[in-house]
Coordinates of C-alpha atoms in Angstrom, one line a residue:
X153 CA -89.5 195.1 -78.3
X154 CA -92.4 192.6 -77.4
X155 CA -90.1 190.2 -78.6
X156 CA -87.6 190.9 -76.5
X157 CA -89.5 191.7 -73.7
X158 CA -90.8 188.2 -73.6
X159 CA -87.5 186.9 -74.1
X160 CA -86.8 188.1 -70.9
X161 CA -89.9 186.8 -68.9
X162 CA -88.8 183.0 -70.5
X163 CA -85.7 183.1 -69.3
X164 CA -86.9 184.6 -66.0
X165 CA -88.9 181.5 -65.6
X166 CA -86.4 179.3 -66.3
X167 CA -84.0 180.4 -63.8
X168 CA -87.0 180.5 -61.5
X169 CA -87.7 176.6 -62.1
X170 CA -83.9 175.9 -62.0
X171 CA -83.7 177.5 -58.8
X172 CA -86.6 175.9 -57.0
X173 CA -85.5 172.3 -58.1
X174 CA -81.5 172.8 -56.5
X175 CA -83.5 173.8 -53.5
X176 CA -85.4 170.4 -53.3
X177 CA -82.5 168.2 -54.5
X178 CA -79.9 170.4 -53.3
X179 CA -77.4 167.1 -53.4
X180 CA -78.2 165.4 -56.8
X181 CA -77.4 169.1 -58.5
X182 CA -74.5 169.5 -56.6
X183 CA -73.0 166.0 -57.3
X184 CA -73.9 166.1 -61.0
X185 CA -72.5 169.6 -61.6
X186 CA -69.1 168.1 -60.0
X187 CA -68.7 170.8 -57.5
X188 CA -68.7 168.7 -54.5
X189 CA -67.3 164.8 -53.4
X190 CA -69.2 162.6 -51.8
X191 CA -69.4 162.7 -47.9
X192 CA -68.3 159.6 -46.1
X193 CA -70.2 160.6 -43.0
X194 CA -73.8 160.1 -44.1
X195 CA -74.8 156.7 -44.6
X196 CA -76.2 155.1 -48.6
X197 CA -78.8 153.5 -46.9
X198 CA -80.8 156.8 -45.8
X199 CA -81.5 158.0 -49.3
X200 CA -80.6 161.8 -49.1
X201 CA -77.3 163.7 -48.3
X202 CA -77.1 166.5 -45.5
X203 CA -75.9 169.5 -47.9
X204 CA -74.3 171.6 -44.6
X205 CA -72.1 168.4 -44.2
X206 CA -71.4 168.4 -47.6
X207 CA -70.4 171.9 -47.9
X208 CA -68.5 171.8 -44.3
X209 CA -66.3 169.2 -45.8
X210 CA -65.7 171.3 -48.7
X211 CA -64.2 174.1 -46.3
X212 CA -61.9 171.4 -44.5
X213 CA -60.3 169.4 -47.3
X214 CA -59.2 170.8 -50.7
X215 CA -60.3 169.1 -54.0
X216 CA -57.5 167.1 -54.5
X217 CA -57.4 163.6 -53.5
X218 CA -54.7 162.5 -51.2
X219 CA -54.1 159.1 -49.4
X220 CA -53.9 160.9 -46.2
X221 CA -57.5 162.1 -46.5
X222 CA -58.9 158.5 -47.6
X223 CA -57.3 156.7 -44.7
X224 CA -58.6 159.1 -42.2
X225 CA -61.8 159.1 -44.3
X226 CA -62.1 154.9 -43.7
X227 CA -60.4 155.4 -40.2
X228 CA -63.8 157.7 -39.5
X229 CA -66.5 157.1 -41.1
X230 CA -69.7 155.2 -39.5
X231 CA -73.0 153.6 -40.2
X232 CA -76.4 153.3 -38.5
X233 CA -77.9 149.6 -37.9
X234 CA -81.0 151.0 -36.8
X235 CA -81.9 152.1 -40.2
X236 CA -81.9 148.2 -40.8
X237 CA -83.9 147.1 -37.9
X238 CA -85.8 144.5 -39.2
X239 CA -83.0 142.6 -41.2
X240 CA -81.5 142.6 -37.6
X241 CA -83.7 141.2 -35.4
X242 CA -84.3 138.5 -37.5
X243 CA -81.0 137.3 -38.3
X244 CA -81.0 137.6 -33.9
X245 CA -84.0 135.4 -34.0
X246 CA -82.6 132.8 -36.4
X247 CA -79.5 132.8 -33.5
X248 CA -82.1 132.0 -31.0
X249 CA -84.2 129.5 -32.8
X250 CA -80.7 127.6 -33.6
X251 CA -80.3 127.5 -29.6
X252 CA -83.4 126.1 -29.0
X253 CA -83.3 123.3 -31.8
X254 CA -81.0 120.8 -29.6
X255 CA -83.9 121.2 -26.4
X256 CA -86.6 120.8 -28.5
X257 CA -85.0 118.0 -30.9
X258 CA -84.1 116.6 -28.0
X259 CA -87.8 116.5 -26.2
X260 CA -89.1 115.0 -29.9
X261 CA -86.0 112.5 -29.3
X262 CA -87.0 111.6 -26.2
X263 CA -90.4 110.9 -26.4
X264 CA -90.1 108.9 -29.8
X265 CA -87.3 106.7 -28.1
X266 CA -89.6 105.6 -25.8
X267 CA -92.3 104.9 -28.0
X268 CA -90.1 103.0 -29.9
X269 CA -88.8 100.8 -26.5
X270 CA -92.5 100.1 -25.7
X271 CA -93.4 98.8 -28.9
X272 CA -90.4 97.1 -28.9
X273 CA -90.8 95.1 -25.2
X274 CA -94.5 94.5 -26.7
X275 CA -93.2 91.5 -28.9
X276 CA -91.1 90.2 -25.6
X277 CA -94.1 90.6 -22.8
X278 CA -97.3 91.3 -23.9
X279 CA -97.4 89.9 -27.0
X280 CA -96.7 86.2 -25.5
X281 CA -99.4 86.4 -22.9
X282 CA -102.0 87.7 -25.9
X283 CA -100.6 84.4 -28.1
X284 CA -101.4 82.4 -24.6
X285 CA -104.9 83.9 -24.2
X286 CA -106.2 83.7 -27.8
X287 CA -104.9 79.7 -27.5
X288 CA -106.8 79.4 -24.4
X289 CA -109.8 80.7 -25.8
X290 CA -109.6 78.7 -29.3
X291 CA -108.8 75.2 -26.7
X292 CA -112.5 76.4 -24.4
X293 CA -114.2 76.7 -28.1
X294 CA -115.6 73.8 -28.0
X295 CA -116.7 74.0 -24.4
X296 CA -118.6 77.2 -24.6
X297 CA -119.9 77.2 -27.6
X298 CA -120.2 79.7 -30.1
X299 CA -121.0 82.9 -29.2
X300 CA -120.3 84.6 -32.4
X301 CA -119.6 84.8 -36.3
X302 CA -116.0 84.9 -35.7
X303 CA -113.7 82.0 -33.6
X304 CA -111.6 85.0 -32.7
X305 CA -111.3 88.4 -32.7
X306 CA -109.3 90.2 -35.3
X307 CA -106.8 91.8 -32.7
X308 CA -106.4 88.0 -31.3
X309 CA -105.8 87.0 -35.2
X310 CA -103.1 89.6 -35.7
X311 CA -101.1 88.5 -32.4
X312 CA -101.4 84.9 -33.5
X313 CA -99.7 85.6 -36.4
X314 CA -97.3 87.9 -35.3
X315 CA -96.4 85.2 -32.4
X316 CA -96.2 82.5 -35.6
X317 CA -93.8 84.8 -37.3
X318 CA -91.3 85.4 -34.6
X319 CA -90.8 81.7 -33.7
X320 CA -90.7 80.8 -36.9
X321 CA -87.9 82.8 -38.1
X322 CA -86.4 82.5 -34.9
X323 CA -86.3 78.8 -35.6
X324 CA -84.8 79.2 -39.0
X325 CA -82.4 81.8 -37.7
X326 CA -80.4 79.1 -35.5
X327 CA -79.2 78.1 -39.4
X328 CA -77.4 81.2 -39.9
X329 CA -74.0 81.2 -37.9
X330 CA -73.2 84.8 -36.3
X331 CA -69.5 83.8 -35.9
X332 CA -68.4 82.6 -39.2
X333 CA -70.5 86.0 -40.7
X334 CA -68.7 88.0 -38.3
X335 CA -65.0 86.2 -39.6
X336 CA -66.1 86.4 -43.3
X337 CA -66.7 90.2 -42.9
X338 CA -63.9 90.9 -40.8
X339 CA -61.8 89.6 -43.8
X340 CA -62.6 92.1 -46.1
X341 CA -60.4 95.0 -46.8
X342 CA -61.6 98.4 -44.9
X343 CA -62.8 100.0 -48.5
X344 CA -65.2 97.6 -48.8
X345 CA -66.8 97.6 -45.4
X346 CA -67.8 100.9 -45.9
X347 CA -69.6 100.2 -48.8
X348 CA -71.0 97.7 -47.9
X349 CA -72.2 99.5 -44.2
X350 CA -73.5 102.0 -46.7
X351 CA -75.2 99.5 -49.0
X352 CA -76.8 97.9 -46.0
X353 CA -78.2 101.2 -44.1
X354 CA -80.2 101.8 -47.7
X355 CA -81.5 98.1 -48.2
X356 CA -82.7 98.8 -44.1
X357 CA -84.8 101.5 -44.9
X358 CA -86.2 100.0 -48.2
X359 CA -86.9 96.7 -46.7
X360 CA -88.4 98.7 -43.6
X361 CA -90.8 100.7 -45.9
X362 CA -92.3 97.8 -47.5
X363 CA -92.5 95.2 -44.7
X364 CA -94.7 97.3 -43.2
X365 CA -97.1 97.1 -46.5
X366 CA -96.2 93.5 -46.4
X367 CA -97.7 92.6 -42.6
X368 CA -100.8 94.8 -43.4
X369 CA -101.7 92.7 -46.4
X370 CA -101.2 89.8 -43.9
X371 CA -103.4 91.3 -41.0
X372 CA -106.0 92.4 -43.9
X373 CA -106.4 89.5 -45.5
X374 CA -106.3 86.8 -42.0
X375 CA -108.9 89.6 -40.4
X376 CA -111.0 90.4 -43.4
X377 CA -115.1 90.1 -43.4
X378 CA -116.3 86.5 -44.9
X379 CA -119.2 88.4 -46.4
X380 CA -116.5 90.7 -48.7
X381 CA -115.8 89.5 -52.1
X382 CA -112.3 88.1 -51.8
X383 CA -109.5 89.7 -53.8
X384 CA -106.4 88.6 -52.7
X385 CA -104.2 85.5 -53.2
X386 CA -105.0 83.9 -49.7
X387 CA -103.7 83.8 -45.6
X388 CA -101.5 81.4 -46.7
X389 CA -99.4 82.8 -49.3
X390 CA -99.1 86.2 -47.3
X391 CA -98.4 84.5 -44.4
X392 CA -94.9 82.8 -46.2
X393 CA -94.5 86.8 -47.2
X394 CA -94.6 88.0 -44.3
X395 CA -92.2 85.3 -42.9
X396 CA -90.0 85.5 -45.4
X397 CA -89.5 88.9 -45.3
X398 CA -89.1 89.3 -41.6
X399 CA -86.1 86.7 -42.3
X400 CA -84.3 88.5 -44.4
X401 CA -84.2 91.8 -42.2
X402 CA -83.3 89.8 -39.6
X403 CA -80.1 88.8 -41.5
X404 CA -79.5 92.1 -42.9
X405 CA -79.7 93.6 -39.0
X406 CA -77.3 90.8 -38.2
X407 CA -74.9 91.7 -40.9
X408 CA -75.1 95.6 -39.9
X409 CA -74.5 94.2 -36.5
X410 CA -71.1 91.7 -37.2
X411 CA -69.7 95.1 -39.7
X412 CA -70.2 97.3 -36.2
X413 CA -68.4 95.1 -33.9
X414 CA -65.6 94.4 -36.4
X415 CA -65.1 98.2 -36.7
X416 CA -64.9 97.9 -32.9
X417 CA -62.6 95.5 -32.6
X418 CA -60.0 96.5 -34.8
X419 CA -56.6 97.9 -33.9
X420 CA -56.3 101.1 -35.9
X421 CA -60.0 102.0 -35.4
X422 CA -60.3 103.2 -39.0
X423 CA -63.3 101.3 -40.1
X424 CA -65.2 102.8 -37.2
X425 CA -63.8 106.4 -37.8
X426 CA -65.0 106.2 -41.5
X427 CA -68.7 105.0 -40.3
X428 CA -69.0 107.5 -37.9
X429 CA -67.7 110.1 -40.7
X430 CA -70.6 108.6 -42.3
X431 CA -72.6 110.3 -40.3
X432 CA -71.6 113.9 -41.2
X433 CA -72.4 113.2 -44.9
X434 CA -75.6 113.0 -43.7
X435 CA -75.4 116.6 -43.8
X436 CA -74.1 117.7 -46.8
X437 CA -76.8 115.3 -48.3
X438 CA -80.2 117.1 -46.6
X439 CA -79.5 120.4 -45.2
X440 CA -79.2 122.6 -48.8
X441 CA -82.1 120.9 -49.5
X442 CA -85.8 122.6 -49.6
X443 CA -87.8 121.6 -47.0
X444 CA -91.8 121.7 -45.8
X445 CA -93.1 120.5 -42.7
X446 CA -93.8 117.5 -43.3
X447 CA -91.0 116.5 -44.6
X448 CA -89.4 117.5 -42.0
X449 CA -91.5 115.2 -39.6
X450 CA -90.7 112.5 -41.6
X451 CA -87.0 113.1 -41.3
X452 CA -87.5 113.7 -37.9
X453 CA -89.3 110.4 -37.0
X454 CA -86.9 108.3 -39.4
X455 CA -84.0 109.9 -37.3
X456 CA -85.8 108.6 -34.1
X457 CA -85.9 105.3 -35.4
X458 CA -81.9 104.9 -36.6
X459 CA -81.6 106.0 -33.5
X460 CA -83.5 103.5 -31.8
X461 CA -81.8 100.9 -34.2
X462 CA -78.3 102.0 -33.4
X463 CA -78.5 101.5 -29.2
X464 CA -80.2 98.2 -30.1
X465 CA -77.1 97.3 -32.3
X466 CA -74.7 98.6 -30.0
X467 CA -76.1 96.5 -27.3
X468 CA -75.7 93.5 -29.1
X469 CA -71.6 94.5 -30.2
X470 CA -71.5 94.4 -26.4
X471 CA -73.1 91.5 -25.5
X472 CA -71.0 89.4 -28.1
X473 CA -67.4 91.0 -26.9
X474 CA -68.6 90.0 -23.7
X475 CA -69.3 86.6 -24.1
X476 CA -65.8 86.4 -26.1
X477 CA -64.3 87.8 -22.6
X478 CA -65.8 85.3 -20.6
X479 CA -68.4 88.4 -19.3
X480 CA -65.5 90.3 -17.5
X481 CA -66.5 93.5 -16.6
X482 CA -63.3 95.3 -17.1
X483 CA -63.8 94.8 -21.2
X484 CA -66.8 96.4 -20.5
X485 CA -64.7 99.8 -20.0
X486 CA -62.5 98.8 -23.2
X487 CA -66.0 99.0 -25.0
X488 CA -67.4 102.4 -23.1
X489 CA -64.9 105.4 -25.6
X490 CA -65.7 103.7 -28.9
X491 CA -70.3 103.1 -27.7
X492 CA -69.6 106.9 -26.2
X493 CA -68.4 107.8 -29.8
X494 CA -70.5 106.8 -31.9
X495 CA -73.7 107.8 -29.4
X496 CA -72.4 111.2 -29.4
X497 CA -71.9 111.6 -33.1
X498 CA -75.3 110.5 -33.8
X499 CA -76.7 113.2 -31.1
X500 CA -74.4 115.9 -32.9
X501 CA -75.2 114.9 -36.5
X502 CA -79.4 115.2 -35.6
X503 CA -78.7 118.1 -34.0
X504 CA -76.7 120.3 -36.6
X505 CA -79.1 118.8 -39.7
X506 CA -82.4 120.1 -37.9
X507 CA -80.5 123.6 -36.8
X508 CA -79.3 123.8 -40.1
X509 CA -82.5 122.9 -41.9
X510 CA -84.8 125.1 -39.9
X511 CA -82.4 128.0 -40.4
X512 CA -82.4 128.0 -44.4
X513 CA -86.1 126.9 -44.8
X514 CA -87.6 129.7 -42.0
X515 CA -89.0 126.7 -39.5
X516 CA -89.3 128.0 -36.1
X517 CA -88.4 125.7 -33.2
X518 CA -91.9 125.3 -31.7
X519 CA -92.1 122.5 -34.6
X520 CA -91.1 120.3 -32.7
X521 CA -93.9 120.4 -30.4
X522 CA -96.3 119.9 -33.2
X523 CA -94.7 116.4 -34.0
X524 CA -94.9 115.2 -30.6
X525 CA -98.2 116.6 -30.2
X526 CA -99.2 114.1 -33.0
X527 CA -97.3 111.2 -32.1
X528 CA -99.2 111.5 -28.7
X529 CA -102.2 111.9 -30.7
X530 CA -101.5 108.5 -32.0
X531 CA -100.8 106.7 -29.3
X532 CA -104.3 108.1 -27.3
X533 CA -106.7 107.3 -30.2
X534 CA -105.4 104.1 -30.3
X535 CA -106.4 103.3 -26.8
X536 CA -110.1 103.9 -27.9
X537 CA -112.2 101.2 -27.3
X538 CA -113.2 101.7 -31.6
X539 CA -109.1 101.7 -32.4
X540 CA -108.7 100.8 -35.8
X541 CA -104.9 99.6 -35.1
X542 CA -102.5 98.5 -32.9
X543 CA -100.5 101.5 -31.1
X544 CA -97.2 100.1 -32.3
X545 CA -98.4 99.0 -35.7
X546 CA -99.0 103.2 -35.5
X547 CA -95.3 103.5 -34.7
X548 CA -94.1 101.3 -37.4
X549 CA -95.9 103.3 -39.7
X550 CA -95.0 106.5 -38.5
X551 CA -91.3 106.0 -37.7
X552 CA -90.7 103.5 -39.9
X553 CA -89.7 101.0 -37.1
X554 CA -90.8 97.3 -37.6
X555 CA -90.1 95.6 -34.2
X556 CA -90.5 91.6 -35.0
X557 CA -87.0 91.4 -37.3
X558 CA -84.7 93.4 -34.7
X559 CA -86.6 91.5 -32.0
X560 CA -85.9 88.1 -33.5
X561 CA -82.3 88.9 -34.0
X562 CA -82.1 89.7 -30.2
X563 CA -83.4 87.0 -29.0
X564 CA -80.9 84.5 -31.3
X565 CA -78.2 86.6 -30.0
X566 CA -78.9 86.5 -26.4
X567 CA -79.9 82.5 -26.5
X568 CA -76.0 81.8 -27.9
X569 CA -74.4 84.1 -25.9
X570 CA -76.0 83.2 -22.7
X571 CA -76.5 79.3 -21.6
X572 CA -79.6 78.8 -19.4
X573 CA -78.6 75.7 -17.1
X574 CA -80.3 74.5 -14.1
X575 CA -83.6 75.4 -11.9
X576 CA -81.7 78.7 -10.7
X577 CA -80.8 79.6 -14.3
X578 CA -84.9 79.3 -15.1
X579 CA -85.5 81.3 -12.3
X580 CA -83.7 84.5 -13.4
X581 CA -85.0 84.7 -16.5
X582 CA -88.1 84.0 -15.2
X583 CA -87.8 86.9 -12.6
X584 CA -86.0 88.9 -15.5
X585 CA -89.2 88.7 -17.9
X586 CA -91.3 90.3 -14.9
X587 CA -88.9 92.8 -14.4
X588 CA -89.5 93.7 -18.2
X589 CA -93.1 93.6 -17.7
X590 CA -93.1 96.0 -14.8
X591 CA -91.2 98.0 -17.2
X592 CA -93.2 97.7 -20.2
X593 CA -96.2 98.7 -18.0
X594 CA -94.2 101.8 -16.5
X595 CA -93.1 102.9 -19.4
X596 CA -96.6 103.0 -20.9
X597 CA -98.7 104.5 -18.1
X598 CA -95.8 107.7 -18.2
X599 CA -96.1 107.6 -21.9
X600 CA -100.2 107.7 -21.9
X601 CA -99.8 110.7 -19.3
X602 CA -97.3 112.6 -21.0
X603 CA -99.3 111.9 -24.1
X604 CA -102.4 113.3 -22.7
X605 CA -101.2 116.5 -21.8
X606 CA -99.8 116.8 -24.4
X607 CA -103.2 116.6 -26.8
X608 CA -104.2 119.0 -24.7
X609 CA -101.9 121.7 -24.9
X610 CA -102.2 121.4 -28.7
X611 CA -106.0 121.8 -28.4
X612 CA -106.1 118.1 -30.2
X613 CA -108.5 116.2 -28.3
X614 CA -111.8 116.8 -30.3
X615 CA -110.3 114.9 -32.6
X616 CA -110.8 112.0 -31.0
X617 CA -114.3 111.9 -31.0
X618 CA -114.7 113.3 -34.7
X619 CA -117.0 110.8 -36.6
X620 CA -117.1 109.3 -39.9
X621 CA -116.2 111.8 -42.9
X622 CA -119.5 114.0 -43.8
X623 CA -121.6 112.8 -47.0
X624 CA -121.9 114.5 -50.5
X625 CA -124.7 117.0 -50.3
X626 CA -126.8 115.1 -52.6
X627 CA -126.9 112.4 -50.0
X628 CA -130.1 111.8 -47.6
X629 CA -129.3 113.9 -43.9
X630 CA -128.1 112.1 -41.3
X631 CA -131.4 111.5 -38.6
X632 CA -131.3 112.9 -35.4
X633 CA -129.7 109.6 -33.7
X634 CA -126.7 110.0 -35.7
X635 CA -126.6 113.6 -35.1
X636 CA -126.9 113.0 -31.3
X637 CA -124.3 110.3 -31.8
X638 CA -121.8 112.3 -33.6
X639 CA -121.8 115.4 -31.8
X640 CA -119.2 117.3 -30.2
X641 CA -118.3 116.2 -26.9
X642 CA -118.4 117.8 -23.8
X643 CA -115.8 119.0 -21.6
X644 CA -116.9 116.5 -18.7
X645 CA -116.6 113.4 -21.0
X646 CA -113.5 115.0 -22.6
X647 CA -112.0 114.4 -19.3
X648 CA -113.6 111.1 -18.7
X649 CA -111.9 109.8 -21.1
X650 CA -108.6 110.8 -20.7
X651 CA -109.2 109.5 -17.7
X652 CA -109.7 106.1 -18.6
X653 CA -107.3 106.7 -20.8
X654 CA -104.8 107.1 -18.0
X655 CA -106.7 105.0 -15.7
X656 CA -106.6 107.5 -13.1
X657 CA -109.1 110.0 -11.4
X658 CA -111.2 112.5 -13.8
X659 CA -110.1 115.2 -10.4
X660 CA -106.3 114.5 -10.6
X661 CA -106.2 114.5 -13.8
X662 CA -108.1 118.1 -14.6
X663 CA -105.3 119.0 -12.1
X664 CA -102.7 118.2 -13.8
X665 CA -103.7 119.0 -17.5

């Protein structure tokens, strides 16, 4: 009986148990016993099934299937996207950020562009007048004696040899003939202009990477402390480098150049399609790529330059179709679809690379401010009185963009396609080389301002006075001189200097920043 009795109890318990787990998972028990269907009205993504639904649709539709009941089942059935919220709002935020890649791109575009043009009318006005002032002083030498350890200072050094370098090469680049280049390329079949377009935009960024390197060494070794132990190979030998490098890329721009304007003037404009499908490879090539910031500044300031480059090619297509037209302006028209085309394929290409690239890597758009931020950054600290280099050395080395070579092929372009006869003829291009000084100047007072505020708005400008790296700790402490002299500036000369800077007033300027 006691037996038995406990028997009972067990099972008693067990139906108990049994009972209190269908009333927690009411669903699960149902669905595994195979009493009831699934529901199509309750959503997966909520985790749990409403049993009263469940059991209502058991009243409406019998257990057997039928196609009736599935297509009013599909016909009904519904889902909740605020379960899902946060997967939402950011693919809606990816939307957005893709809008406002072409604006900000574009603001990055901009203000690179014209960093690029004032480095670039540097070797055509400034850069003479330097050359003619560091001659001036070296004929007075003798006069005035010697007032120092060094005949010339190392920024007057590095403009004399840049001035050596372009007339130099522009010398030995009246050997090379544009037109029979132009005629040998233009007989070459349409396969092999591509390639060889394609060959030449990779030699361009090679030889542009390690000319830089090469004019360094140059400046380095022309500007270097006579009290250093000497390890290099000598001025002289670097100098022939340097020229001889800035040759080359001159005749590699000027092959780039003839390819473009025999893609223009074809009849079929096939060549020129091709290139500017060229363009959309681009694409395929770095947007399923991973990508960090920097790289992507990188990419963005080598997009700047080709940029740059291509307006600076396209100009000279022009000017050599319209010296082959006798300068009639109606050709110019001829000229305007295919310069529009490949101007606005180059804009579209930048465009949907960064969209696309900031989409799959997770950059937001405000990016962009950051690069410009720190190309503005450049361009201030090197109008410090302490500058360690040139503002469009900077450039170069940022973008990539070596001015002499491109400069040298413009000027050999322009001197055979325009004849300067007669004292009226002087007096144009006399009058035309001040009006590219009063825009060299104009362009770099906006660019200082702009580049002022925009070091401030990125909280950048303590930078600026930040002083030598700090020493190991088993070093001695710096005195209280050097502390005094390194310290954190004030606000007041903050704005002092930016106002030099911008050679305007310390009041305007708070104003405006």
């Amino acid at each position: 009986m006691a037996e038995l009795s406990g028997t009972e109890l067990s099972e008693e318990k067990e139906a108990e148990i049994e009972l209190n787990k269908r009333q927690k998972r009411p669903w699960q028990d149902l669905h595994k016993s195979g009493k009831v269907g699934l529901s199509a009205d309750l959503p997966e993504t909520l985790g749990f099934y409403d049993i009263s639904v469940v059991r209502r649709d058991q009243r409406e539709h019998s257990a057997d299937p039928s196609l009736t009941r599935f297509i009013c089942t599909e016909l009904t059935r519904g889902y909740f996207l605020e379960h899902n919220e946060a997967k939402y709002t950011e693919r809606r935020e990816k939307v957005y950020t893709c809008m406002r890649i072409p604006k900000e791109l574009e603001k990055l575009m901009i203000f690179g562009f014209f960093l690029c043009v004032d480095a670039f009318l540097y070797v055509f006005t400034l850069l003479p007048l330097r050359v003619l002032l560091a001659l001036l002083r070296l004929l007075t030498l003798p006069c005035c004696g010697f007032s120092g350890s060094r005949l010339l200072q190392p920024a007057q050094v590095c403009d004399m040899l840049r001035g050596l370098i372009l007339v130099l090469c522009f010398s030995m680049m009246h050997y090379v003939d544009y037109s029979m280049m132009y005629h040998l390329i233009r007989g070459q079949s349409v396969i092999k202009l591509y390639i060889i377009y394609n060959m030449l935009e990779v030699a361009d960024r090679l030889f542009s990477s390690f000319g830089q390197d090469i004019l360094d060494a140059l400046y380095w070794t022309a500007t270097e402390p006579k009290e250093r132990k000497r390890d290099s190979i000598g001025v002289i030998p670097h100098f022939f480098m340097a020229v001889f490098y800035v040759f080359l890329h001159a005749i590699l721009i000027m092959v780039q150049a003839s390819t473009l304007n025999v893609a223009f003037n074809s009849h079929n404009k096939s060549l020129l399609t091709i290139m500017m499908s060229n363009n959309f490879v681009e694409i395929k090539g770095s947007v399923f790529k991973k990508f960090e910031k920097n790289n992507l500044f990188q990419m963005s300031n080598s997009d700047i330059k080709e940029r740059f480059t291509s307006y600076v090619l396209l100009l000279i297509v022009c000017l050599r179709n319209m010296e082959q037209f006798s300068w009639n302006p109606d050709h110019l028209w001829v000229l305007f679809p295919d310069v529009f085309m490949v101007v606005t394929s180059e804009v579209a290409v930048d465009i949907i690379k960064h969209a696309f690239i900031t989409k799959f890597n997770d950059i937001t758009a405000d990016v962009y401010s950051e690069y410009r931020a720190s190309l503005a950054f450049d361009l201030v600290s090197s109008r410090q009185k302490n500058a360690c280099t040139d503002y469009s050395d900077s450039v170069a080395r940022r973008m990539g963009f070596i001015p002499l070579p491109l400069a040298v092929l413009l000027i050999r372009v322009v001197m055979s396609s325009i004849k300067v006869q007669g004292a009226l003829s002087y007096t144009c291009v006399f009058l035309f080389y001040l009006g590219l000084v009063t825009l060299k100047v104009l362009n770099s007072i906006v660019l200082l301002g702009k580049s002022c505020v925009y070091v401030k708005r990125a909280n950048m400008e303590d930078k600026l006075f930040e002083g030598p790296s700090a020493a190991p700790s088993t070093a001695k402490s710096p005195s209280k001189a050097d502390q005094a002299r390194y310290r954190k500036p004030s606000a007041k000369s903050l704005q002092i200097f930016f106002s030099r800077v911008c050679h305007r007033r310390p009041a305007v300027l708070s104003k405006e920043l």
